[in-house]
Short mmCIF file of C-alpha atoms and ligand atoms in Angstrom, two decimals:
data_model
loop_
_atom_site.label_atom_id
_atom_site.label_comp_id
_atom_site.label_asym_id
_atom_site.label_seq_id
_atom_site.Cartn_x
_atom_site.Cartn_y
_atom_site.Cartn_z
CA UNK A 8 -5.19 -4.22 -2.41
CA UNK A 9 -7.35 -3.83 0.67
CA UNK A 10 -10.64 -5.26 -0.26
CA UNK A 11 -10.12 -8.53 1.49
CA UNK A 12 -10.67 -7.06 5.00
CA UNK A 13 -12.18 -3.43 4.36
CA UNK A 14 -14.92 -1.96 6.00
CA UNK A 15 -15.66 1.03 7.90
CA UNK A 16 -13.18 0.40 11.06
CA UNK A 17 -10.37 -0.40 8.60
CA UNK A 18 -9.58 -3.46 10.62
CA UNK A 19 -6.77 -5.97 8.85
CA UNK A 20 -5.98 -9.14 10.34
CA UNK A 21 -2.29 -10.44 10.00
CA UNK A 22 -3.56 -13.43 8.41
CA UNK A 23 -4.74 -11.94 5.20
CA UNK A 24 -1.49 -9.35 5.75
CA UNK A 25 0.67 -12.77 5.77
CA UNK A 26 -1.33 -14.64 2.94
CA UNK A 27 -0.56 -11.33 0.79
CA UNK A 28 2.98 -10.74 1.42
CA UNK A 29 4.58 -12.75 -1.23
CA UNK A 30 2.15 -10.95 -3.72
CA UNK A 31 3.07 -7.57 -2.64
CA UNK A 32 6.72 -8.07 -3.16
CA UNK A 33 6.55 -9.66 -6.34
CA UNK A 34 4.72 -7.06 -7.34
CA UNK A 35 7.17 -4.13 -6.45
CA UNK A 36 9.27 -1.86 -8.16
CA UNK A 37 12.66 -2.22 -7.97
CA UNK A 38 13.71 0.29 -9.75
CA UNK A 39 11.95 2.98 -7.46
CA UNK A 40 13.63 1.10 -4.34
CA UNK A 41 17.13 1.09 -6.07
CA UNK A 42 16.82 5.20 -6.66
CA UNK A 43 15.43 5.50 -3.51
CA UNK A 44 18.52 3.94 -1.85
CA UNK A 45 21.39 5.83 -3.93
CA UNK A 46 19.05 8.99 -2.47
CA UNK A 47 19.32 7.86 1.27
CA UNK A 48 23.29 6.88 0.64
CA UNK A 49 24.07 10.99 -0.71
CA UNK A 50 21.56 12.72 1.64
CA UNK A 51 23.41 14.53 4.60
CA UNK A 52 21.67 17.26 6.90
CA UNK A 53 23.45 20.17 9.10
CA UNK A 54 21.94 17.52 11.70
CA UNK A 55 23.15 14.32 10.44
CA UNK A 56 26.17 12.91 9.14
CA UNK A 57 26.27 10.72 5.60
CA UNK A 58 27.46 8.00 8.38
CA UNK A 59 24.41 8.74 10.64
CA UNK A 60 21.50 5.70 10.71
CA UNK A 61 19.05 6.67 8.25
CA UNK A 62 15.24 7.41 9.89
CA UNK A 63 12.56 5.61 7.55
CA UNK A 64 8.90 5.59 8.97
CA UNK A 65 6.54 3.25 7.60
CA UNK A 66 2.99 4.63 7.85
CA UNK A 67 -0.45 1.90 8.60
CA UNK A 68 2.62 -0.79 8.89
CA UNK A 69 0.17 -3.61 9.50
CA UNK A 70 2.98 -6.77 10.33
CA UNK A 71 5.78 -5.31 8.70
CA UNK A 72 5.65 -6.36 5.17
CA UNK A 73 7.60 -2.84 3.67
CA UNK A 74 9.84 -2.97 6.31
CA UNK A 75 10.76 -6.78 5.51
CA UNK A 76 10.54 -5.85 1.68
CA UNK A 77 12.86 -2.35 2.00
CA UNK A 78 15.07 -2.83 4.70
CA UNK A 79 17.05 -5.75 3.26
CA UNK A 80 17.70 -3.66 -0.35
CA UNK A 81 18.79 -0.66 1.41
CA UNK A 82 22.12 0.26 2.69
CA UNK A 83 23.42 1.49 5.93
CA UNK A 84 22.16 1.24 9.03
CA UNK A 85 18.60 2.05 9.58
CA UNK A 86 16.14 3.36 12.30
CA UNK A 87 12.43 2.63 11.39
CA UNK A 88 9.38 3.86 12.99
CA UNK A 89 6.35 1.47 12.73
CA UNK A 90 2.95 3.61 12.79
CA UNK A 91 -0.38 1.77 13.38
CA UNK A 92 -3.53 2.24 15.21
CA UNK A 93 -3.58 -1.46 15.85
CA UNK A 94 -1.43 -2.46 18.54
CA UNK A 95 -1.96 -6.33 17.93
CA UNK A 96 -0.35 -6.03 14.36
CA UNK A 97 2.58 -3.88 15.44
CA UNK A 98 3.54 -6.67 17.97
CA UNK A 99 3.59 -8.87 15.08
CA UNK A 100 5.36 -6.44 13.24
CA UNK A 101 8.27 -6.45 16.27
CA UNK A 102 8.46 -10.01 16.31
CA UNK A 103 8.88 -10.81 12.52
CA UNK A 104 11.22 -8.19 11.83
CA UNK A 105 13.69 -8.12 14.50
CA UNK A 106 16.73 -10.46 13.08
CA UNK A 107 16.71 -8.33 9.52
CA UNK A 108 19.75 -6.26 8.23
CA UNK A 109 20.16 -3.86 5.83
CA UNK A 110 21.35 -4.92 2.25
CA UNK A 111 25.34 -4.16 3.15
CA UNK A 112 24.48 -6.27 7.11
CA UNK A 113 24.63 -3.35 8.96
CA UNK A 114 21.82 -3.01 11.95
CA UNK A 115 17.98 -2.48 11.37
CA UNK A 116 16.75 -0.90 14.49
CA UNK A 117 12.94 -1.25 15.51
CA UNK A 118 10.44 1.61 17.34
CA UNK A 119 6.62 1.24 17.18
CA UNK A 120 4.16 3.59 17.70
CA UNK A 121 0.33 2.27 18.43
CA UNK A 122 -1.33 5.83 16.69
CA UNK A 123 -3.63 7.23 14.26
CA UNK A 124 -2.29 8.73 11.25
CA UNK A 125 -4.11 11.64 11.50
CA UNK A 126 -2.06 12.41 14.37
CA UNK A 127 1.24 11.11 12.89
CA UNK A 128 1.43 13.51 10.42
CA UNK A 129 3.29 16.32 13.34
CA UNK A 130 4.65 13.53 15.76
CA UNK A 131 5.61 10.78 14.01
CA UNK A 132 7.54 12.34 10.81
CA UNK A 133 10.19 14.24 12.85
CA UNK A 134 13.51 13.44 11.90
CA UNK A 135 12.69 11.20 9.25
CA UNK A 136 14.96 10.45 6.04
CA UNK A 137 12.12 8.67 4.21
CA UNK A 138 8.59 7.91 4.90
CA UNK A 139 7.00 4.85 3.14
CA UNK A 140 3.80 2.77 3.16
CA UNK A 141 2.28 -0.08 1.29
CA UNK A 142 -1.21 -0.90 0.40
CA UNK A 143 -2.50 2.49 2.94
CA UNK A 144 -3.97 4.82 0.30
CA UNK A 145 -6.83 3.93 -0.63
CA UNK A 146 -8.25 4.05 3.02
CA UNK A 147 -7.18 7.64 3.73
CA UNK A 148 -8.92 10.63 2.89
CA UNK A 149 -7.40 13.49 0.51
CA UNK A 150 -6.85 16.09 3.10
CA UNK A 151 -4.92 13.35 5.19
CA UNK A 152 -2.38 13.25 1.90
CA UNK A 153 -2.32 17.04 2.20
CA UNK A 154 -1.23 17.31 5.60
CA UNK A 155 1.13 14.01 5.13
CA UNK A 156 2.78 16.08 2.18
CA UNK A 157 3.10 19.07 4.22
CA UNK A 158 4.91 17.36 7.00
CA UNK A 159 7.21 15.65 4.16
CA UNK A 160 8.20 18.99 2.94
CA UNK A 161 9.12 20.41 6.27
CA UNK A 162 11.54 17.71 6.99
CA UNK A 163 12.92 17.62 3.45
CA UNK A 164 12.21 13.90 3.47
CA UNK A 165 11.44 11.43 0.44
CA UNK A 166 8.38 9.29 0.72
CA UNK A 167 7.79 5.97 -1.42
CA UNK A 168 4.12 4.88 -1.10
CA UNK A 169 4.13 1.43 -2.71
CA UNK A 170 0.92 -0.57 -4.15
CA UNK A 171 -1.76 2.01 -4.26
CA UNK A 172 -4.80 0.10 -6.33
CA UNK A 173 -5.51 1.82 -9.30
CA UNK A 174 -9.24 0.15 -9.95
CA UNK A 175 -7.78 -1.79 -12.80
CA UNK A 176 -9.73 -4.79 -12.11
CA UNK A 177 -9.70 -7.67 -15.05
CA UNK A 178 -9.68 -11.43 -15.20
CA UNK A 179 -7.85 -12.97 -18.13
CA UNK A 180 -8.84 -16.00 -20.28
CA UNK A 181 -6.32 -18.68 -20.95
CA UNK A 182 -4.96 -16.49 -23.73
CA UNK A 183 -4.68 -13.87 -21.75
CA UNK A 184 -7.78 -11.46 -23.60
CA UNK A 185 -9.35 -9.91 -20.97
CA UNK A 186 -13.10 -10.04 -20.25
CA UNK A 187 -15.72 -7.78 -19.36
CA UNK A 188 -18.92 -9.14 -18.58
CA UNK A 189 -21.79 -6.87 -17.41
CA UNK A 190 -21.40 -8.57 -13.99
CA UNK A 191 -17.79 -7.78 -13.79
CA UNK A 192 -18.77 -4.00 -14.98
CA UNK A 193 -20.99 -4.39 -12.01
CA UNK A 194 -19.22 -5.66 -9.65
CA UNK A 195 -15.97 -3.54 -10.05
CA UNK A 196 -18.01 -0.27 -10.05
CA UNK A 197 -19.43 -1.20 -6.73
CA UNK A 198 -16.39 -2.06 -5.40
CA UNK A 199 -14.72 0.92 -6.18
CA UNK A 200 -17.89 2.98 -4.55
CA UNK A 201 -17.60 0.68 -0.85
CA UNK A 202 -13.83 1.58 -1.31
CA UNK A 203 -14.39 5.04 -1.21
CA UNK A 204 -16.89 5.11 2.32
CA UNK A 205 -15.96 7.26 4.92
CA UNK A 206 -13.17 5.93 7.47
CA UNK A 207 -13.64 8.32 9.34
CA UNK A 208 -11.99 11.39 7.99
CA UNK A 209 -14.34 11.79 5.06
CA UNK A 210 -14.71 9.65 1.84
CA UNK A 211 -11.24 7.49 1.68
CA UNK A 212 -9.37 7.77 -1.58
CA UNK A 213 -10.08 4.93 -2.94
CA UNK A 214 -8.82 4.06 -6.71
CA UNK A 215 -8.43 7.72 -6.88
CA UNK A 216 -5.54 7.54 -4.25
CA UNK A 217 -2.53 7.28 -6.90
CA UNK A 218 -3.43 10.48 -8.80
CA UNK A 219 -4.00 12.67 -5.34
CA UNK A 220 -0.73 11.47 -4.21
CA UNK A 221 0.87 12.61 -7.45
CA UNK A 222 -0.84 16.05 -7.70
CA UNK A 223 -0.59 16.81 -3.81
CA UNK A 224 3.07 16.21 -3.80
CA UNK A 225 3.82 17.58 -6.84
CA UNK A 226 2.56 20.64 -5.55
CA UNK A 227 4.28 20.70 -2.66
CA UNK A 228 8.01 20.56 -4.34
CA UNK A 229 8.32 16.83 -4.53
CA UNK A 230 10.06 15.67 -7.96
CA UNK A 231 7.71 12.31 -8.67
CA UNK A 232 8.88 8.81 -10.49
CA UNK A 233 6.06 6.19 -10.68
CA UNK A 234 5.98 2.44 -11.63
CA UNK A 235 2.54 0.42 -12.31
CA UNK A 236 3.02 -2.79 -9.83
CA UNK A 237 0.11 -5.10 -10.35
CA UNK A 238 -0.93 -8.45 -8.76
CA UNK A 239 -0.97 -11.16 -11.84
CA UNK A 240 -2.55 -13.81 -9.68
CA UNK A 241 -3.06 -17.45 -11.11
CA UNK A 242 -3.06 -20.62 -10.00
CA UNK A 243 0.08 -20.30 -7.88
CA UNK A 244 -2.04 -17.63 -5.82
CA UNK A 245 -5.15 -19.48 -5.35
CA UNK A 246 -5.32 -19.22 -1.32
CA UNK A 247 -4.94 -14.81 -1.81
CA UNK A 248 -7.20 -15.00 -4.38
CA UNK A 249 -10.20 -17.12 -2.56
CA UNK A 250 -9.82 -14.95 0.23
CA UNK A 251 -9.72 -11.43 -1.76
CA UNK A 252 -12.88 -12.78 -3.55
CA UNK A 253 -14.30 -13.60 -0.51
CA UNK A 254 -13.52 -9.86 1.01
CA UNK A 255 -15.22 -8.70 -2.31
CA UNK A 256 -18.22 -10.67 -1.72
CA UNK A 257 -18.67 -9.31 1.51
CA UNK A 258 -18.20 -5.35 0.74
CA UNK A 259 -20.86 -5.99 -2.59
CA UNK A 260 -23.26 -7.02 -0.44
CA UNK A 261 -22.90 -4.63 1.71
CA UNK A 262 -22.45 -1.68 -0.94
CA UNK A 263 -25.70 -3.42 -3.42
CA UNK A 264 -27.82 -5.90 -0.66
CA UNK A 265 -30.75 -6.10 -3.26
CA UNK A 266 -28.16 -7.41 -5.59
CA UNK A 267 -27.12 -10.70 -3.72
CA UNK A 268 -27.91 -13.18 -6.55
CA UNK A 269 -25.94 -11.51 -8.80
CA UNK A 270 -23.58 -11.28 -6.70
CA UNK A 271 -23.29 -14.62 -5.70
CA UNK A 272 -23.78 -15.48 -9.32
CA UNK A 273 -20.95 -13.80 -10.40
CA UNK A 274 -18.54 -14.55 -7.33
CA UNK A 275 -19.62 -18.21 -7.88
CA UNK A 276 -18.48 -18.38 -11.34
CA UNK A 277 -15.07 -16.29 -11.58
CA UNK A 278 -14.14 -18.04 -8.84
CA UNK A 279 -14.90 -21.52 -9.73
CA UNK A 280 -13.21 -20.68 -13.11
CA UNK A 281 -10.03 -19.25 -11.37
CA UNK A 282 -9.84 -22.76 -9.33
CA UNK A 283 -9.83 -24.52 -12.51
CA UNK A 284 -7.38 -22.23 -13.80
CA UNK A 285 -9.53 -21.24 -17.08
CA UNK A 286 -8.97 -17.58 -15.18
CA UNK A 287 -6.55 -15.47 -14.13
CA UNK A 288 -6.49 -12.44 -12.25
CA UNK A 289 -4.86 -8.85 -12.65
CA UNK A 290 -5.19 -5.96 -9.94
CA UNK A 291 -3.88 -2.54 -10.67
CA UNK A 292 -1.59 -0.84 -8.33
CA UNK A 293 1.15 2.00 -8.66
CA UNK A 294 3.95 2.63 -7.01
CA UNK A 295 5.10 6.12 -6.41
CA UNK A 296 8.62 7.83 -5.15
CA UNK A 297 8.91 11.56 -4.43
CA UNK A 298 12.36 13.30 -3.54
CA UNK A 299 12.21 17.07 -2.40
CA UNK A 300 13.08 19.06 -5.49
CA UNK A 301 16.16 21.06 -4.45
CA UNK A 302 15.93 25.20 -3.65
CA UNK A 303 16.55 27.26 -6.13
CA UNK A 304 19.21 29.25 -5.24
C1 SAM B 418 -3.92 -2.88 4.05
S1 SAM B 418 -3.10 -2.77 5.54
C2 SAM B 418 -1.41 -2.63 4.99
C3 SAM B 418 -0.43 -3.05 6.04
C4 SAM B 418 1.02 -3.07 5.59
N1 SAM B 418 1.46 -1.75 5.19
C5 SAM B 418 1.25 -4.07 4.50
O1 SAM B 418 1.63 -3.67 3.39
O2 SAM B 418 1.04 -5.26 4.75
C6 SAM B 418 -3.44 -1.12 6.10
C7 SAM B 418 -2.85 -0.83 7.47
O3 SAM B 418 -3.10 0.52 7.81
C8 SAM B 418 -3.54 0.59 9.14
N2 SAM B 418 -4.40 1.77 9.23
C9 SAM B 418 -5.48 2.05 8.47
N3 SAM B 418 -6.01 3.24 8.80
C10 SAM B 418 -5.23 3.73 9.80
C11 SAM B 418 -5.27 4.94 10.57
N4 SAM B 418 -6.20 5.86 10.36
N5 SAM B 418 -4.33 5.12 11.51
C12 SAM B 418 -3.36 4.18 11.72
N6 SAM B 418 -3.27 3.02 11.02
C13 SAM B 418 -4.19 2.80 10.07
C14 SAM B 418 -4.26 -0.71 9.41
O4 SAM B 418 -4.29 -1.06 10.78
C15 SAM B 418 -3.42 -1.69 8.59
O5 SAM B 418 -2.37 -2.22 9.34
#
């Protein structure tokens, strides 16, 4: 989820990146990485040898979190290529991935690139074996899947785009029912509408991001498996969650300003609930894998 940090510029600092880390790979599906793998272990081009280091790109990398959750349960050795327009979180990225290996302790080689993805798409893909992101989606516009799908299918590559939010907001009682007050109606419908602003290529995704990225590659000759990976945050994930809250806070007030006392009403008391552990917190995401269905003959 991207809420915590969103606006307009898409700027993410490594702190929130950091505090949501252990969230993110709890969350994953490792079924999707463990068919992703055997894929990567049989794939062999005129241009590369089974033996050859695989080529995996991670797209809007932020500090590295996929490549610290992927390269470790992947064999062979590896060659990533870290994409982001922020240079500052790609030097973080460097320095907290540098001593990994790949599941079977063979080497993890490192390349960033400081760029914009809507420049990536031609550059940045060549020669990959796999492109990946995490938690990007939702800030990218449809035609920037379009073009990303193109590229994919040119190079014959598989992509795994992990923790795309959904918009399945709910908080839980202490039975687990979920509620749905006005407010939270409220709330979660305005979210989802500052979520889709412009980021500069056009309204972002947003919620919708996990069914573009299905039909877009599906059209372009990718065979798709998907996995719902939600947050279930409780009182073990207090920090992420008073921080998230506090990112939706901000972007409701921006998105409804005549609205702040219902906002603050509303953030006031989920939150105060949540840190008395009456509450507990789901967020939708879904993970999706797409391998290049094979030419007819
Ligand atoms: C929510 S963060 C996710 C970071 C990382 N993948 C992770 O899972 O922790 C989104 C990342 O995408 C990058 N980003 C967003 N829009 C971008 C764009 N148009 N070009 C390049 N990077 C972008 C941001 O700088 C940020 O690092």
């Amino acid at each position: 989820m991207t809420e915590a940090t969103l606006d307009a510029d898409a700027v993410f600092s490594d702190q929130w990146l950091t505090l949501r880390e252990s969230a993110d790979h709890l969350a994953r599906d490792a079924q999707l990485t463990h068919a992703v793998d055997r894929w990567l272990s049989q794939r062999a081009t005129p241009a590369q040898p089974l033996s050859a280091a695989r080529t995996i790109v991670d797209l809007g990398c932020g500090s590295g979190s996929n490549v610290r959750f992927l390269a470790p349960r992947l064999h062979g050795s590896q060659h990533w290529r870290l994409v982001d327009h922020d240079a500052s979180l790609l030097a973080h990225a460097r320095l907290r991935c540098e001593h990994l290996k790949s599941l079977d302790g063979q080497a993890v080689h490192l390349e960033t690139r400081t760029a914009s993805l809507d420049t990536a798409w031609s550059r940045d893909l060549e020669g990959a074996d796999l492109v990946t992101a995490s938690a990007l989606f939702d800030l990218l516009a449809p035609q920037d899947v379009e073009a990303l799908a193109d590229a994919c299918a040119r190079y014959r590559c598989a992509a795994l785009f992990a923790l795309s939010v959904d918009g399945h907001i709910r908080f839980h009682d202490a039975s687990g029912a979920a509620l749905a007050s006005d407010d939270d109606r409220f709330a979660f419908t305005a979210l989802a509408a500052h979520q889709r602003r412009d980021k500069g290529a056009g309204p972002a995704m947003g919620s919708e991001a996990p069914r573009l990225l299905r039909e877009i590659f599906h059209r372009h000759g990718f065979n798709l498996r998907e996995a719902s990976t939600p947050w279930r945050l409780g009182q073990e994930s207090l920090p992420l969650v008073e921080s998230l809250m506090a990112g939706w806070r901000r972007a409701l007030e921006e998105q409804v300003p005549a609205q702040r006392n219902r906002i603050a009403h509303w953030h006031g008391q989920r939150l105060e609930a949540m840190l008395q552990g009456q509450l507990s917190l789901t967020l939708g995401h879904r993970d999706l894998l797409a391998i290049p269905r094979e030419p007819q003959p």
